[in-house]
CSV table of C-alpha atoms and ligand atoms in Angstrom, one decimal:
chain,number,residue,atom,x,y,z
A,15,MET,CA,0.0,0.0,0.0
A,16,SER,CA,1.6,3.2,-1.1
A,17,LEU,CA,1.0,6.7,0.3
A,18,PRO,CA,-2.1,8.5,-0.9
A,19,ALA,CA,-1.5,10.4,-4.1
A,20,ALA,CA,-3.3,13.5,-2.8
A,21,LEU,CA,-1.0,13.6,0.3
A,22,LEU,CA,2.2,13.3,-1.8
A,23,SER,CA,0.9,16.0,-4.2
A,24,ALA,CA,0.2,18.3,-1.2
A,25,ILE,CA,3.7,18.1,0.2
A,26,GLU,CA,5.3,18.4,-3.3
A,27,ARG,CA,3.5,21.7,-3.7
A,28,HIS,CA,4.3,23.0,-0.2
A,29,GLY,CA,6.8,25.9,-0.7
A,30,CYS,CA,9.1,25.5,2.3
A,31,PHE,CA,12.6,24.5,1.1
A,32,SER,CA,13.9,21.8,3.4
A,33,GLY,CA,11.0,19.4,2.8
A,34,CYS,CA,11.6,17.9,6.2
A,35,TYR,CA,8.7,16.7,8.4
A,36,ARG,CA,8.3,15.6,11.9
A,37,SER,CA,5.5,13.7,13.5
A,38,ASP,CA,2.5,15.3,15.1
A,39,SER,CA,0.5,14.0,18.0
A,40,GLU,CA,-2.2,11.6,16.9
A,41,VAL,CA,-5.6,13.0,16.3
A,42,LEU,CA,-9.0,11.2,16.4
A,43,THR,CA,-11.6,12.6,14.1
A,44,CYS,CA,-15.2,12.1,13.3
A,45,ILE,CA,-15.9,11.2,9.7
A,46,ASP,CA,-19.4,9.7,10.2
A,47,PRO,CA,-21.8,10.8,13.0
A,48,THR,CA,-22.8,7.2,13.7
A,49,ARG,CA,-19.4,5.6,13.9
A,50,PRO,CA,-16.4,5.8,16.3
A,51,LEU,CA,-13.8,8.4,15.8
A,52,GLU,CA,-11.1,7.5,13.3
A,53,PRO,CA,-7.3,7.9,13.9
A,54,VAL,CA,-5.5,10.4,11.8
A,55,VAL,CA,-1.7,10.3,11.3
A,56,SER,CA,-0.3,13.7,10.6
A,57,VAL,CA,3.1,15.4,10.4
A,58,ALA,CA,4.4,19.0,10.5
A,59,CYS,CA,6.7,20.9,8.2
A,60,THR,CA,9.8,21.7,10.2
A,61,ASP,CA,10.5,24.9,8.4
A,62,CYS,CA,7.2,26.8,9.0
A,63,LEU,CA,5.7,24.6,11.7
A,64,THR,CA,2.2,25.6,10.4
A,65,PHE,CA,1.7,23.1,7.6
A,66,HIS,CA,0.2,19.9,9.1
A,67,PRO,CA,-0.7,17.4,6.3
A,68,GLY,CA,-2.0,14.0,7.3
A,69,ALA,CA,-4.3,11.1,6.4
A,70,LEU,CA,-6.7,8.8,7.9
A,71,ALA,CA,-4.7,5.8,9.3
A,72,SER,CA,-7.0,3.6,7.3
A,73,LEU,CA,-5.6,5.2,4.1
A,74,LEU,CA,-2.0,4.5,5.1
A,75,PRO,CA,0.1,1.3,5.1
A,76,LEU,CA,-0.9,-0.8,8.1
A,77,GLY,CA,0.6,0.3,11.3
A,78,MET,CA,2.3,3.4,9.9
A,79,THR,CA,3.3,5.8,12.7
A,80,GLY,CA,3.7,9.5,12.6
A,81,ASN,CA,7.5,9.1,12.6
A,82,ALA,CA,7.4,6.7,9.7
A,83,LEU,CA,5.1,8.9,7.7
A,84,ALA,CA,7.4,11.9,8.4
A,85,ALA,CA,10.4,10.0,7.3
A,86,ALA,CA,8.7,8.8,4.1
A,87,LEU,CA,7.5,12.2,3.2
A,88,THR,CA,10.9,13.8,3.9
A,89,ALA,CA,12.6,11.2,1.7
A,90,HIS,CA,10.1,11.7,-1.0
A,91,VAL,CA,10.7,15.5,-1.1
A,92,ARG,CA,14.4,15.2,-0.8
A,93,THR,CA,14.6,12.9,-3.8
A,94,LEU,CA,12.2,15.1,-5.8
A,95,ARG,CA,14.4,18.2,-5.2
A,96,SER,CA,17.7,16.4,-5.7
A,97,TYR,CA,19.1,17.2,-2.3
A,98,ARG,CA,22.0,15.0,-1.1
A,99,TRP,CA,20.5,15.5,2.4
A,100,ALA,CA,18.1,17.8,4.2
A,101,ALA,CA,17.5,18.6,7.8
A,102,GLY,CA,15.1,20.8,9.7
A,103,GLY,CA,13.7,21.6,13.1
A,104,TYR,CA,15.2,22.1,16.6
A,105,HIS,CA,18.3,20.3,17.8
A,106,THR,CA,19.3,20.3,21.5
A,107,LYS,CA,23.1,20.0,21.0
A,108,GLY,CA,25.4,23.0,21.3
A,109,GLY,CA,23.0,24.9,23.5
A,110,GLY,CA,20.1,24.2,21.2
A,111,PHE,CA,19.3,25.8,17.9
A,112,TRP,CA,16.8,25.8,15.0
A,113,LEU,CA,18.2,25.0,11.6
A,114,SER,CA,16.7,24.2,8.2
A,115,ALA,CA,19.3,23.2,5.6
A,116,ALA,CA,19.6,21.3,2.4
A,117,TYR,CA,22.7,20.2,0.5
A,118,TYR,CA,23.1,19.9,-3.3
A,119,GLY,CA,26.7,18.7,-3.1
A,120,ASP,CA,29.8,20.4,-4.4
A,121,GLY,CA,29.7,22.9,-1.5
A,122,LEU,CA,26.2,24.3,-2.3
A,123,PHE,CA,23.7,24.7,0.5
A,124,LEU,CA,20.4,26.3,1.3
A,125,VAL,CA,20.3,27.4,4.9
A,126,ASP,CA,17.8,29.2,7.2
A,127,ALA,CA,18.4,29.6,10.9
A,128,SER,CA,16.4,32.8,11.3
A,129,ARG,CA,14.0,31.1,13.8
A,130,ASN,CA,16.8,31.3,16.4
A,131,ARG,CA,16.3,35.1,16.6
A,132,SER,CA,20.0,35.4,17.6
A,133,THR,CA,22.8,37.4,16.1
A,134,ARG,CA,24.4,34.3,14.7
A,135,THR,CA,24.4,34.1,10.9
A,136,ASP,CA,23.0,31.2,8.9
A,137,VAL,CA,26.6,30.2,8.1
A,138,GLU,CA,27.6,30.2,11.7
A,139,VAL,CA,24.7,28.0,12.8
A,140,LEU,CA,25.5,25.6,9.9
A,141,ALA,CA,29.1,25.4,10.9
A,142,ASP,CA,28.0,24.8,14.5
A,143,ALA,CA,25.8,22.0,13.4
A,144,PHE,CA,28.8,20.4,11.7
A,145,ARG,CA,31.0,21.0,14.8
A,146,HIS,CA,28.5,19.5,17.2
A,147,GLY,CA,27.9,16.4,15.0
A,148,VAL,CA,24.3,17.3,14.3
A,149,LEU,CA,25.3,17.1,10.6
A,150,GLN,CA,28.1,15.2,9.1
A,151,PRO,CA,30.3,17.5,7.0
A,152,GLU,CA,31.4,16.3,3.5
A,153,ASP,CA,34.7,18.1,4.1
A,154,PRO,CA,36.3,18.5,7.6
A,155,ARG,CA,36.9,22.2,7.0
A,156,MET,CA,33.1,22.8,6.9
A,157,VAL,CA,33.3,23.6,10.7
A,158,ASP,CA,35.0,26.9,9.8
A,159,PRO,CA,32.5,29.7,9.1
A,160,SER,CA,35.1,31.9,7.4
A,161,LEU,CA,35.3,29.4,4.4
A,162,TYR,CA,31.8,30.1,3.3
A,163,THR,CA,30.1,32.8,1.3
A,164,SER,CA,26.4,33.5,1.7
A,165,GLU,CA,23.7,35.4,-0.2
A,166,LEU,CA,20.2,36.1,1.2
A,167,SER,CA,17.5,35.0,-1.1
A,168,TYR,CA,13.8,34.1,-1.2
A,169,LEU,CA,12.7,30.8,-2.7
A,170,ASN,CA,9.4,29.2,-3.5
A,171,MET,CA,9.6,25.4,-3.8
A,172,HIS,CA,6.0,24.9,-4.8
A,173,ALA,CA,7.6,22.9,-7.7
A,174,PRO,CA,11.1,21.4,-7.6
A,175,ILE,CA,13.9,23.6,-9.0
A,176,THR,CA,15.7,21.0,-11.1
A,177,ASN,CA,19.2,20.6,-12.5
A,178,ILE,CA,20.9,22.7,-9.8
A,179,ARG,CA,24.6,22.4,-9.9
A,180,THR,CA,25.8,25.8,-9.0
A,181,LYS,CA,24.6,28.9,-7.2
A,182,GLN,CA,24.1,30.6,-10.6
A,183,ASP,CA,21.5,27.9,-11.5
A,184,LEU,CA,19.5,28.9,-8.4
A,185,LEU,CA,19.9,32.7,-9.0
A,186,ALA,CA,18.5,32.2,-12.5
A,187,SER,CA,15.3,30.3,-11.4
A,188,PRO,CA,12.0,32.2,-11.5
A,189,GLN,CA,11.3,30.6,-8.1
A,190,ARG,CA,14.1,32.7,-6.6
A,191,SER,CA,13.7,36.3,-5.7
A,192,ALA,CA,16.3,38.7,-4.3
A,193,THR,CA,13.7,40.5,-2.3
A,194,PRO,CA,10.8,39.3,-0.1
A,195,ARG,CA,7.7,38.1,-2.0
A,196,GLN,CA,4.5,36.5,-0.9
A,197,SER,CA,4.8,32.8,-0.5
A,198,PHE,CA,8.6,33.0,-0.9
A,199,GLN,CA,10.7,31.7,2.0
A,200,ARG,CA,13.8,33.4,3.3
A,201,VAL,CA,16.9,31.3,2.8
A,202,SER,CA,20.6,31.9,2.4
A,203,ILE,CA,22.3,30.4,-0.6
A,204,VAL,CA,25.6,29.3,0.9
A,205,GLU,CA,28.7,28.2,-0.8
A,206,PHE,CA,31.6,26.4,0.8
A,207,GLN,CA,34.4,28.0,-1.2
A,208,PRO,CA,37.0,25.2,-1.1
A,209,LEU,CA,34.6,22.8,-2.9
A,210,VAL,CA,33.1,25.4,-5.2
A,211,ALA,CA,36.6,26.5,-6.3
A,212,ALA,CA,37.6,22.9,-6.9
A,213,LEU,CA,34.5,22.4,-9.1
A,214,ALA,CA,35.2,25.6,-11.0
A,215,SER,CA,38.7,24.5,-11.8
A,216,ALA,CA,37.8,20.9,-12.7
A,217,PRO,CA,39.2,20.0,-16.1
A,218,SER,CA,36.0,18.6,-17.5
A,219,THR,CA,33.3,21.1,-18.3
A,220,SER,CA,30.7,18.8,-19.7
A,221,THR,CA,30.4,16.1,-17.1
A,222,PRO,CA,31.9,17.1,-13.8
A,223,ALA,CA,32.4,13.7,-12.1
A,224,PRO,CA,32.4,14.2,-8.4
A,225,SER,CA,28.7,14.4,-7.7
A,226,ALA,CA,26.5,13.9,-10.7
A,227,PRO,CA,24.6,10.8,-9.7
A,228,SER,CA,23.5,8.5,-12.5
A,229,THR,CA,20.9,6.8,-10.2
A,230,PRO,CA,18.6,8.6,-7.8
A,231,ALA,CA,20.6,10.5,-5.3
A,232,ILE,CA,19.1,8.6,-2.4
A,233,LEU,CA,20.7,5.4,-3.6
A,234,SER,CA,24.0,6.7,-4.9
A,235,VAL,CA,25.5,8.9,-2.2
A,236,PRO,CA,27.5,7.9,0.8
A,237,PRO,CA,26.0,8.9,4.1
A,238,THR,CA,26.7,12.5,4.8
A,239,LEU,CA,24.5,12.6,7.9
A,240,ARG,CA,25.1,10.5,10.9
A,241,PRO,CA,23.5,10.3,14.3
A,242,ALA,CA,25.1,12.7,16.8
A,243,GLY,CA,28.0,11.2,18.6
A,244,THR,CA,29.2,8.8,16.0
A,245,ALA,CA,32.7,9.0,14.6
A,246,PRO,CA,33.2,10.9,11.4
A,247,ARG,CA,34.3,9.0,8.4
A,248,SER,CA,38.0,8.1,8.3
A,249,SER,CA,40.1,9.8,5.7
A,250,ALA,CA,40.0,6.7,3.5
A,251,PRO,CA,36.4,5.5,3.8
A,252,PRO,CA,35.4,2.1,2.5
A,253,ARG,CA,33.2,1.8,-0.5
A,254,PRO,CA,29.7,3.1,0.5
A,255,LEU,CA,27.1,0.3,1.0
A,256,THR,CA,23.9,0.5,-1.0
A,257,VAL,CA,20.3,0.0,0.1
A,258,GLY,CA,19.7,-3.6,1.2
A,259,GLN,CA,23.3,-4.6,1.8
A,260,LEU,CA,24.5,-5.6,5.3
A,261,CYS,CA,27.1,-3.6,7.1
A,262,PRO,CA,30.2,-5.8,7.7
A,263,ARG,CA,30.8,-3.9,11.0
A,264,CYS,CA,27.4,-3.9,12.7
A,265,GLY,CA,25.5,-6.4,10.6
A,266,SER,CA,22.5,-4.1,10.1
A,267,GLU,CA,20.9,-3.6,6.8
A,268,VAL,CA,21.4,-0.3,5.0
A,269,GLN,CA,18.1,1.4,4.7
A,270,GLU,CA,16.4,4.8,5.0
A,271,ARG,CA,16.5,5.8,8.7
A,272,PRO,CA,15.2,8.9,10.4
A,273,LEU,CA,17.6,11.4,11.8
A,274,PHE,CA,16.9,14.7,13.5
A,275,THR,CA,13.9,15.5,11.4
A,276,GLY,CA,15.6,14.6,8.1
A,277,THR,CA,16.8,11.2,7.1
A,278,TYR,CA,20.1,9.7,6.1
A,279,LEU,CA,21.2,6.6,4.3
A,280,ALA,CA,23.2,4.2,6.4
A,281,CYS,CA,23.6,1.0,8.4
A,282,ARG,CA,23.5,1.3,12.2
A,283,CYS,CA,27.2,1.9,13.1
B,309,ZN,ZN1,6.4,24.7,5.7
B,310,ZN,ZN1,27.2,-0.7,10.4
């Protein structure tokens, strides 16, 4: 039993950029005056906290919890928008902070930490998230805020912005505005300069090899997000496992697993 098409369509059209969802408390609702209340499983958008899509439990796969629905919807949007990873919501490490972020690869991020109402910039909160292990950096230097550049923008993700490889691709999209607009969301377009510079100087201009996935991103990328507290990847990581394979270290199957309010692709170690 797959997820209801109307539910998927609603989250695909929701304009918040991270596409991350967390579970809501269960609701019982009346759909027939003569029958008992029916359970509803719903989730909340971690960017705006005001969009609460859901479905009657009877329309969802048997036993599907709010956490499972949130993970499935988050993964669906992340794949649709070609993010390597996305994260959203509140995290308690490092004194606690709000952070919505999405990563396209090659040093290109979308970041919004404005909900913190602090003087820290989006880049500083992103670097903090790497430093505290909330997010796993692709490059160990990503903990240094001075290595980033950032441009404030407004995006409307009511439809996926496709074929994004560089910041210029985002700036050229009609779904991006330099000034605030109705139904556009504040976001910083952030570049990690060491990787952006490496991409710009790459010898091949037609098919830059490092990150163009030939299969859906969800299946082809190594885990860039790990649970807080686990060791970072060594400098010579083993070949990434793919979905369904068993990890030689912990024996767990590699599958989509919830993290923070986003998801990551990994085994259990
Ligand atoms: Zn939202
Ligand atoms: Zn493992």
